[in-house]
Short mmCIF file of C-alpha atoms in Angstrom, two decimals:
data_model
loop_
_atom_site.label_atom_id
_atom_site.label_comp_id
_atom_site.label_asym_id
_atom_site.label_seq_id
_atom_site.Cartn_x
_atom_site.Cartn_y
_atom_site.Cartn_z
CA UNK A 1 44.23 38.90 53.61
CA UNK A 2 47.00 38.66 55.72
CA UNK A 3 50.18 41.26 56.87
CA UNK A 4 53.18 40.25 57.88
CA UNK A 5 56.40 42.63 59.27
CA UNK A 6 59.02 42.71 56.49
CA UNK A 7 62.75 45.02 57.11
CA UNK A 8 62.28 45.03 52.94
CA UNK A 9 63.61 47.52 51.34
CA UNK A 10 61.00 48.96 48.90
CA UNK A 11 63.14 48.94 45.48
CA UNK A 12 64.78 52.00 44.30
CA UNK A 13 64.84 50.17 40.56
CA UNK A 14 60.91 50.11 40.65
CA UNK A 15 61.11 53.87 41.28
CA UNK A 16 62.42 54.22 38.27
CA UNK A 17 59.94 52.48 36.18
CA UNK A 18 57.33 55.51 36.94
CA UNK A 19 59.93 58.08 35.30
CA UNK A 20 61.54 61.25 36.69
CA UNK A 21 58.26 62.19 38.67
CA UNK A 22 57.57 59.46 40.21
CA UNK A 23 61.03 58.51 41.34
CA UNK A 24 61.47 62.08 42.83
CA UNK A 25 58.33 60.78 45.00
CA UNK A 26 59.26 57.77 45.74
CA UNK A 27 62.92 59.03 46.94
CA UNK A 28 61.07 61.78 49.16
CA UNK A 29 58.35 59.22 50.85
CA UNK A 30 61.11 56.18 51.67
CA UNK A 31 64.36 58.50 52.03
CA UNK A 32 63.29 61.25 53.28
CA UNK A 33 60.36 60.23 55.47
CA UNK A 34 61.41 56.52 55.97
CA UNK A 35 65.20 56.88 56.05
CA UNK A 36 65.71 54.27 53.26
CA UNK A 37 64.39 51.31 55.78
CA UNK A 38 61.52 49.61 57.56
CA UNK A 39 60.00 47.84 59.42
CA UNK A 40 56.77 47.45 57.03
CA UNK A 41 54.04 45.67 57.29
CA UNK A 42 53.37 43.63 53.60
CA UNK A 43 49.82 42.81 52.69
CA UNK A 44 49.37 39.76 50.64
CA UNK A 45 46.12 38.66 49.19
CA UNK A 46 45.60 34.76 50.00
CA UNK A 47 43.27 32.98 47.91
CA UNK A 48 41.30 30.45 50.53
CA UNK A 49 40.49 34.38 51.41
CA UNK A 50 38.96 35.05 48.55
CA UNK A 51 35.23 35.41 50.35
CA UNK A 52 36.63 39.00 51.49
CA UNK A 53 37.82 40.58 48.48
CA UNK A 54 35.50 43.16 48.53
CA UNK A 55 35.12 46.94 49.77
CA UNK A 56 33.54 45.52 53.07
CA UNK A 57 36.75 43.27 53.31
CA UNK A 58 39.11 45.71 52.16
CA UNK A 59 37.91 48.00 55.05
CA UNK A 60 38.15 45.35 57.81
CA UNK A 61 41.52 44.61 56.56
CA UNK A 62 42.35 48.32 57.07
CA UNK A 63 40.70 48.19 60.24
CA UNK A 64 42.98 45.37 61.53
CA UNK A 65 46.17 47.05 59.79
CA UNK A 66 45.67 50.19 61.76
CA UNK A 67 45.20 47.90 65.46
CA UNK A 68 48.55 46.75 64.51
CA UNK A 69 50.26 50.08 63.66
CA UNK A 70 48.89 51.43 66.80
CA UNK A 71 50.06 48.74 68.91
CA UNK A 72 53.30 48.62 67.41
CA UNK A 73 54.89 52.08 66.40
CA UNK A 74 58.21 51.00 64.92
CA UNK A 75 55.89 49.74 61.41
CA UNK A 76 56.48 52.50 59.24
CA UNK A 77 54.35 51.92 56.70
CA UNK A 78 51.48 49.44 54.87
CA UNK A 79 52.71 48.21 51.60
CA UNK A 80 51.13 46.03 48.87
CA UNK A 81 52.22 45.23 45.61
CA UNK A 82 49.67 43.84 42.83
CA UNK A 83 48.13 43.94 39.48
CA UNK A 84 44.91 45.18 40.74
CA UNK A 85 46.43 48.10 42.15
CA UNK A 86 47.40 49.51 38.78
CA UNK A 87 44.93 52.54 37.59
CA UNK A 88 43.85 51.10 34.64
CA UNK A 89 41.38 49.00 36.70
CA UNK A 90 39.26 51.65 37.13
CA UNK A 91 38.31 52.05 33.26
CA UNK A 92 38.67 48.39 32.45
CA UNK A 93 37.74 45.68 35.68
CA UNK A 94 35.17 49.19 37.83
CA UNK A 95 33.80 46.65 39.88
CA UNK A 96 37.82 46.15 41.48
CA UNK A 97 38.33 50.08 41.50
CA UNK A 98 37.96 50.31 45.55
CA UNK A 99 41.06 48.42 45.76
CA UNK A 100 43.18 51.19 44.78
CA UNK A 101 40.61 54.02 45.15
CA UNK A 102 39.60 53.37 48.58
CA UNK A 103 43.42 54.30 50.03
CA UNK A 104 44.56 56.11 47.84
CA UNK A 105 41.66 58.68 48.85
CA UNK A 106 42.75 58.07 51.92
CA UNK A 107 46.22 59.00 51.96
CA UNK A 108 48.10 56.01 50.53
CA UNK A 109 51.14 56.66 47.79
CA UNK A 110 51.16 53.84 44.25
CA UNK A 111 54.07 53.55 42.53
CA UNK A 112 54.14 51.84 39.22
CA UNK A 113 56.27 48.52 38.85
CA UNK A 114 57.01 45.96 35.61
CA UNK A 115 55.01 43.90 34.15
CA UNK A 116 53.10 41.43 35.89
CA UNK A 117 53.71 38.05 34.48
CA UNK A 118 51.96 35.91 36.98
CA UNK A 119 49.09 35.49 34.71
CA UNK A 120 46.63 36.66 37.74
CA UNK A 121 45.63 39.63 36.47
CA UNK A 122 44.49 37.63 33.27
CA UNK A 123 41.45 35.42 35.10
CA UNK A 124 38.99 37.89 33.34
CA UNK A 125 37.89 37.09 30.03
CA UNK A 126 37.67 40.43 29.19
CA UNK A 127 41.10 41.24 30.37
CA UNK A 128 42.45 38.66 28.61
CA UNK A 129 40.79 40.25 25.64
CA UNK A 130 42.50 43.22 25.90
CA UNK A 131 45.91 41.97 26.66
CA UNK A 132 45.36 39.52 23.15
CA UNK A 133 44.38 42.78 21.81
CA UNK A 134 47.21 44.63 22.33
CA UNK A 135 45.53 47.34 24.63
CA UNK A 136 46.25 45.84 28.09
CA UNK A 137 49.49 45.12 29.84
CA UNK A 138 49.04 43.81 33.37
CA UNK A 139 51.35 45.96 35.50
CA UNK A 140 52.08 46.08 38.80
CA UNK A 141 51.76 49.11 41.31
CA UNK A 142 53.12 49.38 44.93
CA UNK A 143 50.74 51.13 47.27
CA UNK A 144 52.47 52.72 50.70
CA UNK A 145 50.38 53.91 52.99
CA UNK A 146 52.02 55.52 55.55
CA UNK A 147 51.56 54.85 58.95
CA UNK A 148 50.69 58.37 59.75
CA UNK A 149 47.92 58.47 57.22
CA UNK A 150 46.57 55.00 57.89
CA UNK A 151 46.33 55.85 61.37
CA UNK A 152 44.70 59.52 61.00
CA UNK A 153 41.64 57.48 58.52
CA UNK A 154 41.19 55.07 61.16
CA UNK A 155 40.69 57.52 63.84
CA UNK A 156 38.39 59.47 61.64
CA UNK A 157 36.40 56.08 61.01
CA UNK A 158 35.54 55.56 64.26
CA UNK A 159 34.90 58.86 65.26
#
């Protein structure tokens, strides 16, 4: 994995995509708390990484996120935008459900996005399958995990 500070502006058009209850959300979590702005820190999943995609890696990674937050209180926020974020995971790939479940018990906020049409989400046979099929669409989901929330998990961690 790897983070990286990003003044992005989290899309108001993906907001949208989730429909009137999700872009009520989404307008309360990055206007209202986040004054329409960053700093964030991005997560990005990098493939000659690919030894620690898994819930012992996801938790390190979590670990590390929350050193940075602490050390640097302007970061507002932990985003991530994927395929496997999306809940349909859970029913269809459960051995990748910690990815989403894992903050989002935690306190982290998904927001659905378009389509993915990077083909990643389609290295599983039996995704691919299902998207042939007509009963999978790889979609991606923004998580935001707040730097409050991120920071109060970590503290109960190593307590």
């Amino acid at each position: 994995y790897a983070v990286m500070q990003t003044k992005m502006r989290l899309p108001l058009t993906m907001a949208k995509l989730g429909g009137p209850p999700q872009f009520l959300a989404f307008c309360a979590l990055y206007y209202g708390r986040f004054g329409g702005r960053g700093p964030f820190l991005a997560a990005h999943f990098l493939t000659p990484c690919a030894h620690h995609f898994n819930p012992e890696g996801r938790i390190e990674h979590f670990r590390i996120v929350a050193e940075i937050l602490a050390w640097r209180p302007e970061l507002k926020a932990l985003t991530g935008d994927a395929w496997y974020y999306a809940p349909a995971l859970a029913e269809i790939s459960p051995h990748l459900a910690y990815v989403r479940d894992f903050p989002e018990a935690r306190g982290a906020r998904f927001f659905r996005g378009p389509v993915d049409t990077s083909g990643a989400a389609l290295t599983s046979a039996r995704r691919r399958r299902l998207q042939a099929a007509g009963d999978y669409v790889p979609r991606r989901h923004t998580m935001v995990w707040t730097r409050r929330a991120l920071l109060e998990w970590a503290a109960a961690d190593a307590g």
